[in-house]
mmCIF file of N, CA and C in Angstrom:
data_model
loop_
_atom_site.group_PDB
_atom_site.id
_atom_site.type_symbol
_atom_site.label_atom_id
_atom_site.label_comp_id
_atom_site.label_asym_id
_atom_site.label_seq_id
_atom_site.Cartn_x
_atom_site.Cartn_y
_atom_site.Cartn_z
ATOM 1 N N MET R 1 -5.421 -54.918 25.563
ATOM 2 C CA MET R 1 -6.488 -53.937 25.416
ATOM 3 C C MET R 1 -5.943 -52.517 25.528
ATOM 4 N N ARG R 2 -4.948 -52.335 26.367
ATOM 5 C CA ARG R 2 -4.426 -50.990 26.598
ATOM 6 C C ARG R 2 -3.827 -50.412 25.320
ATOM 7 N N ASN R 3 -3.051 -51.183 24.578
ATOM 8 C CA ASN R 3 -2.413 -50.669 23.363
ATOM 9 C C ASN R 3 -3.414 -50.309 22.273
ATOM 10 N N PRO R 4 -4.398 -51.156 21.963
ATOM 11 C CA PRO R 4 -5.382 -50.756 20.950
ATOM 12 C C PRO R 4 -6.177 -49.516 21.378
ATOM 13 N N MET R 5 -6.492 -49.406 22.654
ATOM 14 C CA MET R 5 -7.229 -48.217 23.132
ATOM 15 C C MET R 5 -6.368 -46.964 22.999
ATOM 16 N N ALA R 6 -5.090 -47.091 23.321
ATOM 17 C CA ALA R 6 -4.185 -45.948 23.190
ATOM 18 C C ALA R 6 -4.031 -45.550 21.727
ATOM 19 N N ALA R 7 -3.931 -46.541 20.844
ATOM 20 C CA ALA R 7 -3.810 -46.256 19.406
ATOM 21 C C ALA R 7 -5.067 -45.556 18.889
ATOM 22 N N LEU R 8 -6.230 -46.044 19.300
ATOM 23 C CA LEU R 8 -7.485 -45.410 18.891
ATOM 24 C C LEU R 8 -7.557 -43.977 19.406
ATOM 25 N N ARG R 9 -7.162 -43.776 20.636
ATOM 26 C CA ARG R 9 -7.182 -42.435 21.235
ATOM 27 C C ARG R 9 -6.266 -41.479 20.461
ATOM 28 N N LEU R 10 -5.080 -41.952 20.094
ATOM 29 C CA LEU R 10 -4.153 -41.119 19.321
ATOM 30 C C LEU R 10 -4.737 -40.739 17.968
ATOM 31 N N ARG R 11 -5.391 -41.691 17.322
ATOM 32 C CA ARG R 11 -5.994 -41.409 16.015
ATOM 33 C C ARG R 11 -7.125 -40.399 16.122
ATOM 34 N N VAL R 12 -7.961 -40.565 17.135
ATOM 35 C CA VAL R 12 -9.084 -39.629 17.327
ATOM 36 C C VAL R 12 -8.544 -38.242 17.655
ATOM 37 N N ASP R 13 -7.543 -38.171 18.518
ATOM 38 C CA ASP R 13 -6.965 -36.874 18.866
ATOM 39 C C ASP R 13 -6.303 -36.222 17.658
ATOM 40 N N ALA R 14 -5.650 -37.014 16.807
ATOM 41 C CA ALA R 14 -5.018 -36.471 15.604
ATOM 42 C C ALA R 14 -6.072 -35.945 14.627
ATOM 43 N N LEU R 15 -7.222 -36.609 14.571
ATOM 44 C CA LEU R 15 -8.300 -36.154 13.687
ATOM 45 C C LEU R 15 -8.922 -34.839 14.161
ATOM 46 N N HIS R 16 -8.879 -34.597 15.452
ATOM 47 C CA HIS R 16 -9.532 -33.421 16.019
ATOM 48 C C HIS R 16 -9.073 -32.125 15.354
ATOM 49 N N THR R 17 -7.801 -32.041 15.049
ATOM 50 C CA THR R 17 -7.286 -30.811 14.433
ATOM 51 C C THR R 17 -7.830 -30.597 13.015
ATOM 52 N N HIS R 18 -8.346 -31.653 12.392
ATOM 53 C CA HIS R 18 -8.873 -31.561 11.035
ATOM 54 C C HIS R 18 -10.405 -31.451 10.988
ATOM 55 N N LEU R 19 -11.031 -31.434 12.130
ATOM 56 C CA LEU R 19 -12.499 -31.380 12.176
ATOM 57 C C LEU R 19 -12.992 -29.935 12.206
ATOM 58 N N PRO R 20 -14.136 -29.685 11.609
ATOM 59 C CA PRO R 20 -14.713 -28.330 11.698
ATOM 60 C C PRO R 20 -15.242 -28.108 13.126
ATOM 61 N N ALA R 21 -15.436 -26.870 13.476
ATOM 62 C CA ALA R 21 -15.924 -26.516 14.813
ATOM 63 C C ALA R 21 -17.271 -27.177 15.113
ATOM 64 N N ALA R 22 -18.064 -27.403 14.091
ATOM 65 C CA ALA R 22 -19.377 -28.029 14.284
ATOM 66 C C ALA R 22 -19.255 -29.470 14.796
ATOM 67 N N ALA R 23 -18.080 -30.073 14.653
ATOM 68 C CA ALA R 23 -17.881 -31.466 15.072
ATOM 69 C C ALA R 23 -17.344 -31.582 16.496
ATOM 70 N N ASP R 24 -17.167 -30.442 17.192
ATOM 71 C CA ASP R 24 -16.616 -30.478 18.551
ATOM 72 C C ASP R 24 -17.463 -31.314 19.503
ATOM 73 N N ARG R 25 -18.776 -31.218 19.371
ATOM 74 C CA ARG R 25 -19.652 -31.979 20.266
ATOM 75 C C ARG R 25 -19.472 -33.487 20.041
ATOM 76 N N THR R 26 -19.364 -33.879 18.782
ATOM 77 C CA THR R 26 -19.144 -35.287 18.456
ATOM 78 C C THR R 26 -17.787 -35.754 18.972
ATOM 79 N N TYR R 27 -16.774 -34.929 18.773
ATOM 80 C CA TYR R 27 -15.431 -35.262 19.261
ATOM 81 C C TYR R 27 -15.448 -35.438 20.782
ATOM 82 N N THR R 28 -16.098 -34.542 21.486
ATOM 83 C CA THR R 28 -16.191 -34.630 22.947
ATOM 84 C C THR R 28 -16.897 -35.922 23.365
ATOM 85 N N GLY R 29 -17.953 -36.284 22.660
ATOM 86 C CA GLY R 29 -18.660 -37.531 22.950
ATOM 87 C C GLY R 29 -17.796 -38.757 22.726
ATOM 88 N N VAL R 30 -17.044 -38.740 21.634
ATOM 89 C CA VAL R 30 -16.170 -39.871 21.320
ATOM 90 C C VAL R 30 -15.075 -39.998 22.375
ATOM 91 N N THR R 31 -14.461 -38.898 22.751
ATOM 92 C CA THR R 31 -13.393 -38.983 23.750
ATOM 93 C C THR R 31 -13.951 -39.396 25.115
ATOM 94 N N ALA R 32 -15.169 -38.982 25.431
ATOM 95 C CA ALA R 32 -15.785 -39.414 26.690
ATOM 96 C C ALA R 32 -16.008 -40.927 26.672
ATOM 97 N N GLU R 33 -16.428 -41.446 25.534
ATOM 98 C CA GLU R 33 -16.632 -42.892 25.411
ATOM 99 C C GLU R 33 -15.303 -43.638 25.483
ATOM 100 N N LEU R 34 -14.242 -43.031 24.966
ATOM 101 C CA LEU R 34 -12.924 -43.651 25.070
ATOM 102 C C LEU R 34 -12.418 -43.643 26.511
ATOM 103 N N ASP R 35 -12.817 -42.644 27.288
ATOM 104 C CA ASP R 35 -12.398 -42.556 28.694
ATOM 105 C C ASP R 35 -13.119 -43.585 29.566
ATOM 106 N N ARG R 36 -14.337 -43.954 29.182
ATOM 107 C CA ARG R 36 -15.150 -44.850 30.004
ATOM 108 C C ARG R 36 -14.498 -46.190 30.308
ATOM 109 N N PRO R 37 -13.884 -46.872 29.350
ATOM 110 C CA PRO R 37 -13.278 -48.169 29.675
ATOM 111 C C PRO R 37 -11.937 -48.080 30.403
ATOM 112 N N GLU R 38 -11.390 -46.887 30.564
ATOM 113 C CA GLU R 38 -10.081 -46.749 31.205
ATOM 114 C C GLU R 38 -10.031 -47.334 32.616
ATOM 115 N N PRO R 39 -10.938 -46.976 33.528
ATOM 116 C CA PRO R 39 -10.848 -47.547 34.887
ATOM 117 C C PRO R 39 -10.955 -49.071 34.915
ATOM 118 N N PRO R 40 -11.907 -49.686 34.192
ATOM 119 C CA PRO R 40 -11.920 -51.147 34.204
ATOM 120 C C PRO R 40 -10.648 -51.764 33.618
ATOM 121 N N LEU R 41 -10.095 -51.129 32.583
ATOM 122 C CA LEU R 41 -8.838 -51.634 32.024
ATOM 123 C C LEU R 41 -7.719 -51.529 33.047
ATOM 124 N N ASP R 42 -7.663 -50.419 33.773
ATOM 125 C CA ASP R 42 -6.658 -50.272 34.830
ATOM 126 C C ASP R 42 -6.829 -51.357 35.886
ATOM 127 N N ASP R 43 -8.075 -51.628 36.265
ATOM 128 C CA ASP R 43 -8.355 -52.664 37.264
ATOM 129 C C ASP R 43 -7.937 -54.040 36.756
ATOM 130 N N MET R 44 -8.262 -54.337 35.486
ATOM 131 C CA MET R 44 -7.880 -55.633 34.918
ATOM 132 C C MET R 44 -6.361 -55.773 34.850
ATOM 133 N N LEU R 45 -5.674 -54.682 34.517
ATOM 134 C CA LEU R 45 -4.226 -54.712 34.466
ATOM 135 C C LEU R 45 -3.646 -54.959 35.851
ATOM 136 N N ALA R 46 -4.214 -54.320 36.871
ATOM 137 C CA ALA R 46 -3.748 -54.532 38.247
ATOM 138 C C ALA R 46 -3.991 -55.973 38.685
ATOM 139 N N LEU R 47 -5.161 -56.520 38.354
ATOM 140 C CA LEU R 47 -5.453 -57.914 38.703
ATOM 141 C C LEU R 47 -4.523 -58.875 37.975
ATOM 142 N N ALA R 48 -4.261 -58.592 36.711
ATOM 143 C CA ALA R 48 -3.355 -59.450 35.947
ATOM 144 C C ALA R 48 -1.951 -59.410 36.552
ATOM 145 N N GLY R 49 -1.529 -58.226 36.976
ATOM 146 C CA GLY R 49 -0.222 -58.105 37.625
ATOM 147 C C GLY R 49 -0.167 -58.879 38.928
ATOM 148 N N ALA R 50 -1.228 -58.783 39.720
ATOM 149 C CA ALA R 50 -1.284 -59.518 40.983
ATOM 150 C C ALA R 50 -1.292 -61.018 40.727
ATOM 151 N N GLU R 51 -2.053 -61.449 39.719
ATOM 152 C CA GLU R 51 -2.110 -62.871 39.385
ATOM 153 C C GLU R 51 -0.745 -63.363 38.915
ATOM 154 N N HIS R 52 -0.066 -62.547 38.140
ATOM 155 C CA HIS R 52 1.266 -62.905 37.661
ATOM 156 C C HIS R 52 2.232 -63.049 38.833
ATOM 157 N N ARG R 53 2.185 -62.063 39.757
ATOM 158 C CA ARG R 53 3.065 -62.134 40.930
ATOM 159 C C ARG R 53 2.725 -63.345 41.788
ATOM 160 N N ALA R 54 1.437 -63.651 41.925
ATOM 161 C CA ALA R 54 1.030 -64.824 42.701
ATOM 162 C C ALA R 54 1.564 -66.095 42.049
ATOM 163 N N GLY R 55 1.542 -66.144 40.731
ATOM 164 C CA GLY R 55 2.096 -67.298 40.025
ATOM 165 C C GLY R 55 3.588 -67.428 40.246
ATOM 166 N N GLU R 56 4.286 -66.300 40.266
ATOM 167 C CA GLU R 56 5.714 -66.327 40.555
ATOM 168 C C GLU R 56 5.967 -66.835 41.963
ATOM 169 N N LEU R 57 5.103 -66.436 42.892
ATOM 170 C CA LEU R 57 5.273 -66.842 44.281
ATOM 171 C C LEU R 57 5.053 -68.337 44.454
ATOM 172 N N ALA R 58 4.245 -68.935 43.577
ATOM 173 C CA ALA R 58 3.963 -70.357 43.688
ATOM 174 C C ALA R 58 5.199 -71.195 43.401
ATOM 175 N N VAL R 59 6.160 -70.618 42.709
ATOM 176 C CA VAL R 59 7.404 -71.320 42.418
ATOM 177 C C VAL R 59 8.343 -71.036 43.570
ATOM 178 N N SER R 60 8.261 -71.877 44.576
ATOM 179 C CA SER R 60 8.998 -71.672 45.820
ATOM 180 C C SER R 60 10.395 -72.263 45.724
ATOM 181 N N ASP R 61 11.117 -72.139 46.821
ATOM 182 C CA ASP R 61 12.456 -72.703 46.905
ATOM 183 C C ASP R 61 12.424 -74.187 47.238
ATOM 184 N N GLY R 62 11.270 -74.798 47.098
ATOM 185 C CA GLY R 62 11.152 -76.223 47.358
ATOM 186 C C GLY R 62 10.238 -76.512 48.529
ATOM 187 N N ALA R 63 10.033 -77.794 48.756
ATOM 188 C CA ALA R 63 9.119 -78.225 49.813
ATOM 189 C C ALA R 63 9.668 -77.915 51.197
ATOM 190 N N ASP R 64 10.963 -77.674 51.314
ATOM 191 C CA ASP R 64 11.567 -77.399 52.612
ATOM 192 C C ASP R 64 11.572 -75.918 52.975
ATOM 193 N N ALA R 65 10.968 -75.074 52.158
ATOM 194 C CA ALA R 65 10.971 -73.633 52.420
ATOM 195 C C ALA R 65 10.183 -73.348 53.698
ATOM 196 N N ARG R 66 10.782 -72.577 54.600
ATOM 197 C CA ARG R 66 10.141 -72.216 55.861
ATOM 198 C C ARG R 66 10.575 -70.806 56.241
ATOM 199 N N CYS R 67 9.705 -70.123 56.942
ATOM 200 C CA CYS R 67 10.071 -68.828 57.502
ATOM 201 C C CYS R 67 9.255 -68.585 58.761
ATOM 202 N N ASP R 68 9.630 -67.558 59.509
ATOM 203 C CA ASP R 68 8.886 -67.154 60.703
ATOM 204 C C ASP R 68 7.918 -66.056 60.287
ATOM 205 N N ALA R 69 6.637 -66.404 60.195
ATOM 206 C CA ALA R 69 5.625 -65.445 59.738
ATOM 207 C C ALA R 69 5.505 -64.263 60.690
ATOM 208 N N ALA R 70 5.714 -64.481 61.988
ATOM 209 C CA ALA R 70 5.622 -63.384 62.956
ATOM 210 C C ALA R 70 6.715 -62.348 62.691
ATOM 211 N N GLU R 71 7.915 -62.821 62.436
ATOM 212 C CA GLU R 71 9.030 -61.907 62.153
ATOM 213 C C GLU R 71 8.783 -61.140 60.852
ATOM 214 N N VAL R 72 8.299 -61.849 59.826
ATOM 215 C CA VAL R 72 8.001 -61.199 58.549
ATOM 216 C C VAL R 72 6.895 -60.147 58.743
ATOM 217 N N ALA R 73 5.870 -60.486 59.534
ATOM 218 C CA ALA R 73 4.771 -59.543 59.777
ATOM 219 C C ALA R 73 5.287 -58.273 60.441
ATOM 220 N N LEU R 74 6.164 -58.407 61.419
ATOM 221 C CA LEU R 74 6.710 -57.225 62.099
ATOM 222 C C LEU R 74 7.591 -56.402 61.170
ATOM 223 N N THR R 75 8.410 -57.073 60.370
ATOM 224 C CA THR R 75 9.280 -56.365 59.411
ATOM 225 C C THR R 75 8.436 -55.609 58.383
ATOM 226 N N GLN R 76 7.422 -56.271 57.855
ATOM 227 C CA GLN R 76 6.552 -55.630 56.869
ATOM 228 C C GLN R 76 5.771 -54.480 57.494
ATOM 229 N N HIS R 77 5.374 -54.619 58.741
ATOM 230 C CA HIS R 77 4.666 -53.543 59.436
ATOM 231 C C HIS R 77 5.539 -52.293 59.473
ATOM 232 N N GLN R 78 6.808 -52.476 59.824
ATOM 233 C CA GLN R 78 7.728 -51.343 59.884
ATOM 234 C C GLN R 78 7.894 -50.682 58.519
ATOM 235 N N ARG R 79 7.890 -51.472 57.450
ATOM 236 C CA ARG R 79 8.025 -50.917 56.097
ATOM 237 C C ARG R 79 6.778 -50.159 55.667
ATOM 238 N N TRP R 80 5.594 -50.697 55.997
ATOM 239 C CA TRP R 80 4.338 -50.153 55.492
ATOM 240 C C TRP R 80 3.721 -49.081 56.393
ATOM 241 N N GLU R 81 4.123 -49.014 57.641
ATOM 242 C CA GLU R 81 3.478 -48.088 58.570
ATOM 243 C C GLU R 81 3.565 -46.623 58.120
ATOM 244 N N PRO R 82 4.722 -46.129 57.662
ATOM 245 C CA PRO R 82 4.767 -44.735 57.179
ATOM 246 C C PRO R 82 3.843 -44.486 55.985
ATOM 247 N N LEU R 83 3.760 -45.445 55.060
ATOM 248 C CA LEU R 83 2.869 -45.294 53.906
ATOM 249 C C LEU R 83 1.407 -45.284 54.340
ATOM 250 N N ALA R 84 1.083 -46.150 55.284
ATOM 251 C CA ALA R 84 -0.295 -46.200 55.783
ATOM 252 C C ALA R 84 -0.655 -44.891 56.469
ATOM 253 N N ARG R 85 0.252 -44.387 57.266
ATOM 254 C CA ARG R 85 -0.005 -43.124 57.978
ATOM 255 C C ARG R 85 -0.264 -41.996 56.983
ATOM 256 N N ARG R 86 0.555 -41.925 55.913
ATOM 257 C CA ARG R 86 0.343 -40.891 54.902
ATOM 258 C C ARG R 86 -0.988 -41.055 54.197
ATOM 259 N N ALA R 87 -1.460 -42.313 54.070
ATOM 260 C CA ALA R 87 -2.744 -42.588 53.410
ATOM 261 C C ALA R 87 -3.918 -42.404 54.362
ATOM 262 N N GLY R 88 -3.628 -42.072 55.623
ATOM 263 C CA GLY R 88 -4.698 -41.886 56.597
ATOM 264 C C GLY R 88 -5.193 -43.178 57.212
ATOM 265 N N ALA R 89 -4.397 -44.237 57.111
ATOM 266 C CA ALA R 89 -4.781 -45.529 57.680
ATOM 267 C C ALA R 89 -3.908 -45.824 58.899
ATOM 268 N N ARG R 90 -4.349 -46.779 59.676
ATOM 269 C CA ARG R 90 -3.599 -47.216 60.851
ATOM 270 C C ARG R 90 -3.378 -48.712 60.736
ATOM 271 N N LEU R 91 -2.103 -49.117 60.781
ATOM 272 C CA LEU R 91 -1.773 -50.537 60.732
ATOM 273 C C LEU R 91 -1.589 -51.062 62.150
ATOM 274 N N THR R 92 -2.029 -52.265 62.390
ATOM 275 C CA THR R 92 -1.738 -52.943 63.650
ATOM 276 C C THR R 92 -1.191 -54.317 63.314
ATOM 277 N N THR R 93 -0.155 -54.696 63.998
ATOM 278 C CA THR R 93 0.426 -56.019 63.796
ATOM 279 C C THR R 93 0.669 -56.635 65.163
ATOM 280 N N GLU R 94 0.087 -57.791 65.364
ATOM 281 C CA GLU R 94 0.267 -58.524 66.611
ATOM 282 C C GLU R 94 1.010 -59.804 66.283
ATOM 283 N N ALA R 95 2.226 -59.902 66.753
ATOM 284 C CA ALA R 95 3.019 -61.101 66.510
ATOM 285 C C ALA R 95 3.738 -61.455 67.811
ATOM 286 N N GLY R 96 3.444 -62.605 68.319
ATOM 287 C CA GLY R 96 4.067 -63.051 69.566
ATOM 288 C C GLY R 96 5.166 -64.048 69.282
ATOM 289 N N ALA R 97 4.878 -65.302 69.611
ATOM 290 C CA ALA R 97 5.849 -66.370 69.406
ATOM 291 C C ALA R 97 6.055 -66.615 67.918
ATOM 292 N N PRO R 98 7.185 -67.205 67.573
ATOM 293 C CA PRO R 98 7.431 -67.523 66.159
ATOM 294 C C PRO R 98 6.322 -68.406 65.576
ATOM 295 N N VAL R 99 5.998 -68.140 64.305
ATOM 296 C CA VAL R 99 4.968 -68.908 63.599
ATOM 297 C C VAL R 99 5.599 -69.421 62.316
ATOM 298 N N ALA R 100 5.684 -70.724 62.188
ATOM 299 C CA ALA R 100 6.303 -71.324 61.005
ATOM 300 C C ALA R 100 5.351 -71.246 59.810
ATOM 301 N N ALA R 101 5.878 -70.808 58.684
ATOM 302 C CA ALA R 101 5.108 -70.749 57.437
ATOM 303 C C ALA R 101 5.853 -71.553 56.386
ATOM 304 N N ALA R 102 5.116 -72.223 55.516
ATOM 305 C CA ALA R 102 5.706 -73.091 54.491
ATOM 306 C C ALA R 102 6.037 -72.300 53.231
ATOM 307 N N CYS R 103 6.856 -71.273 53.376
ATOM 308 C CA CYS R 103 7.331 -70.476 52.245
ATOM 309 C C CYS R 103 8.559 -69.713 52.730
ATOM 310 N N THR R 104 9.233 -69.049 51.818
ATOM 311 C CA THR R 104 10.383 -68.236 52.227
ATOM 312 C C THR R 104 9.896 -66.905 52.768
ATOM 313 N N ASP R 105 10.753 -66.228 53.523
ATOM 314 C CA ASP R 105 10.371 -64.923 54.055
ATOM 315 C C ASP R 105 10.133 -63.913 52.939
ATOM 316 N N ASP R 106 10.888 -64.023 51.844
ATOM 317 C CA ASP R 106 10.692 -63.126 50.708
ATOM 318 C C ASP R 106 9.326 -63.351 50.051
ATOM 319 N N GLU R 107 8.925 -64.623 49.887
ATOM 320 C CA GLU R 107 7.615 -64.916 49.303
ATOM 321 C C GLU R 107 6.497 -64.357 50.172
ATOM 322 N N LEU R 108 6.583 -64.578 51.477
ATOM 323 C CA LEU R 108 5.554 -64.086 52.388
ATOM 324 C C LEU R 108 5.529 -62.563 52.403
ATOM 325 N N ALA R 109 6.689 -61.949 52.359
ATOM 326 C CA ALA R 109 6.747 -60.483 52.327
ATOM 327 C C ALA R 109 6.075 -59.938 51.064
ATOM 328 N N ARG R 110 6.313 -60.588 49.919
ATOM 329 C CA ARG R 110 5.689 -60.121 48.681
ATOM 330 C C ARG R 110 4.177 -60.303 48.710
ATOM 331 N N ILE R 111 3.721 -61.409 49.310
ATOM 332 C CA ILE R 111 2.280 -61.624 49.431
ATOM 333 C C ILE R 111 1.662 -60.536 50.302
ATOM 334 N N THR R 112 2.292 -60.258 51.438
ATOM 335 C CA THR R 112 1.726 -59.221 52.325
ATOM 336 C C THR R 112 1.838 -57.842 51.695
ATOM 337 N N ASP R 113 2.853 -57.618 50.865
ATOM 338 C CA ASP R 113 2.938 -56.346 50.141
ATOM 339 C C ASP R 113 1.702 -56.149 49.269
ATOM 340 N N ILE R 114 1.324 -57.196 48.541
ATOM 341 C CA ILE R 114 0.158 -57.117 47.659
ATOM 342 C C ILE R 114 -1.103 -56.849 48.477
ATOM 343 N N LEU R 115 -1.265 -57.593 49.577
ATOM 344 C CA LEU R 115 -2.447 -57.426 50.415
ATOM 345 C C LEU R 115 -2.532 -56.026 51.014
ATOM 346 N N ARG R 116 -1.435 -55.554 51.569
ATOM 347 C CA ARG R 116 -1.454 -54.218 52.193
ATOM 348 C C ARG R 116 -1.622 -53.125 51.153
ATOM 349 N N ASP R 117 -0.976 -53.282 50.003
ATOM 350 C CA ASP R 117 -1.130 -52.298 48.938
ATOM 351 C C ASP R 117 -2.597 -52.204 48.514
ATOM 352 N N ASN R 118 -3.242 -53.353 48.316
ATOM 353 C CA ASN R 118 -4.665 -53.359 47.951
ATOM 354 C C ASN R 118 -5.526 -52.765 49.057
ATOM 355 N N ALA R 119 -5.218 -53.093 50.302
ATOM 356 C CA ALA R 119 -6.005 -52.567 51.420
ATOM 357 C C ALA R 119 -5.899 -51.051 51.484
ATOM 358 N N LEU R 120 -4.697 -50.519 51.310
ATOM 359 C CA LEU R 120 -4.529 -49.065 51.381
ATOM 360 C C LEU R 120 -5.176 -48.359 50.194
ATOM 361 N N LYS R 121 -5.182 -48.996 49.033
ATOM 362 C CA LYS R 121 -5.793 -48.384 47.851
ATOM 363 C C LYS R 121 -7.313 -48.457 47.886
ATOM 364 N N HIS R 122 -7.840 -49.561 48.403
ATOM 365 C CA HIS R 122 -9.260 -49.809 48.248
ATOM 366 C C HIS R 122 -10.063 -49.841 49.541
ATOM 367 N N CYS R 123 -9.416 -49.661 50.675
ATOM 368 C CA CYS R 123 -10.129 -49.684 51.957
ATOM 369 C C CYS R 123 -10.977 -48.417 52.068
ATOM 370 N N ARG R 124 -12.285 -48.589 52.192
ATOM 371 C CA ARG R 124 -13.187 -47.436 52.235
ATOM 372 C C ARG R 124 -12.949 -46.537 53.428
ATOM 373 N N TRP R 125 -12.830 -47.140 54.577
ATOM 374 C CA TRP R 125 -12.803 -46.331 55.800
ATOM 375 C C TRP R 125 -11.394 -45.899 56.167
ATOM 376 N N ARG R 126 -10.393 -46.548 55.619
ATOM 377 C CA ARG R 126 -8.987 -46.190 55.845
ATOM 378 C C ARG R 126 -8.654 -46.004 57.321
ATOM 379 N N THR R 127 -9.215 -46.834 58.163
ATOM 380 C CA THR R 127 -8.914 -46.705 59.583
ATOM 381 C C THR R 127 -7.990 -47.796 60.077
ATOM 382 N N CYS R 128 -8.139 -48.991 59.583
ATOM 383 C CA CYS R 128 -7.335 -50.076 60.121
ATOM 384 C C CYS R 128 -7.140 -51.160 59.071
ATOM 385 N N CYS R 129 -5.903 -51.514 58.847
ATOM 386 C CA CYS R 129 -5.561 -52.631 57.968
ATOM 387 C C CYS R 129 -4.712 -53.582 58.797
ATOM 388 N N PRO R 130 -5.358 -54.427 59.606
ATOM 389 C CA PRO R 130 -4.591 -55.232 60.555
ATOM 390 C C PRO R 130 -3.781 -56.329 59.903
ATOM 391 N N GLY R 131 -2.736 -56.713 60.590
ATOM 392 C CA GLY R 131 -1.935 -57.850 60.185
ATOM 393 C C GLY R 131 -1.653 -58.678 61.418
ATOM 394 N N SER R 132 -1.774 -59.957 61.304
ATOM 395 C CA SER R 132 -1.471 -60.807 62.460
ATOM 396 C C SER R 132 -0.867 -62.102 61.985
ATOM 397 N N ALA R 133 -0.173 -62.738 62.884
ATOM 398 C CA ALA R 133 0.432 -64.036 62.604
ATOM 399 C C ALA R 133 0.040 -64.975 63.733
ATOM 400 N N GLU R 134 -0.732 -65.987 63.390
ATOM 401 C CA GLU R 134 -1.170 -66.969 64.373
ATOM 402 C C GLU R 134 -0.904 -68.353 63.835
ATOM 403 N N ALA R 135 -0.637 -69.272 64.740
ATOM 404 C CA ALA R 135 -0.414 -70.652 64.328
ATOM 405 C C ALA R 135 -1.703 -71.441 64.473
ATOM 406 N N THR R 136 -2.155 -72.045 63.396
ATOM 407 C CA THR R 136 -3.319 -72.930 63.418
ATOM 408 C C THR R 136 -2.880 -74.238 62.775
ATOM 409 N N PRO R 137 -2.683 -75.280 63.588
ATOM 410 C CA PRO R 137 -2.225 -76.552 63.009
ATOM 411 C C PRO R 137 -3.253 -77.113 62.033
ATOM 412 N N ARG R 138 -2.780 -77.627 60.914
ATOM 413 C CA ARG R 138 -3.664 -78.284 59.961
ATOM 414 C C ARG R 138 -2.835 -79.325 59.229
ATOM 415 N N PRO R 139 -3.484 -80.401 58.818
ATOM 416 C CA PRO R 139 -2.732 -81.463 58.120
ATOM 417 C C PRO R 139 -2.262 -80.988 56.746
ATOM 418 N N VAL R 140 -1.120 -81.474 56.373
ATOM 419 C CA VAL R 140 -0.552 -81.132 55.067
ATOM 420 C C VAL R 140 -0.464 -82.432 54.277
ATOM 421 N N ALA R 141 -1.045 -82.417 53.077
ATOM 422 C CA ALA R 141 -1.028 -83.608 52.231
ATOM 423 C C ALA R 141 0.349 -83.795 51.627
ATOM 424 N N ALA R 142 0.795 -85.030 51.618
ATOM 425 C CA ALA R 142 2.095 -85.355 51.007
ATOM 426 C C ALA R 142 1.923 -85.438 49.500
ATOM 427 N N HIS R 143 2.900 -84.927 48.760
ATOM 428 C CA HIS R 143 2.840 -84.961 47.290
ATOM 429 C C HIS R 143 3.782 -85.992 46.749
#
């Protein structure tokens, strides 16, 4: 969608130089209508990117992949805290004992990157984007 919209915008802008002054109001209306779908297109592109990254994350290093989620949470907190502060948000991370996660530390870090990035971009109140690592035992189905 982005490429056809950009092509249409270029054509309309190129036509503007050939239009009489009486057509300025029409040109302004057309460009306003072209601007309207931009934010939803940006949102769809961001969602598609997140979905693509999530799909990449699903391809793990195998069934034996494990990491300490508490350690990853603390490392990610240190990386994101300066960005959050600049955005006017406050991050809190509570991680005590090690918490085993069924993925690699890189996969978990990328997942939390997406979550924190979205929280900082879209959090209305920008006061707190907490992160925590807790162990909750649950059965895992054998494949």
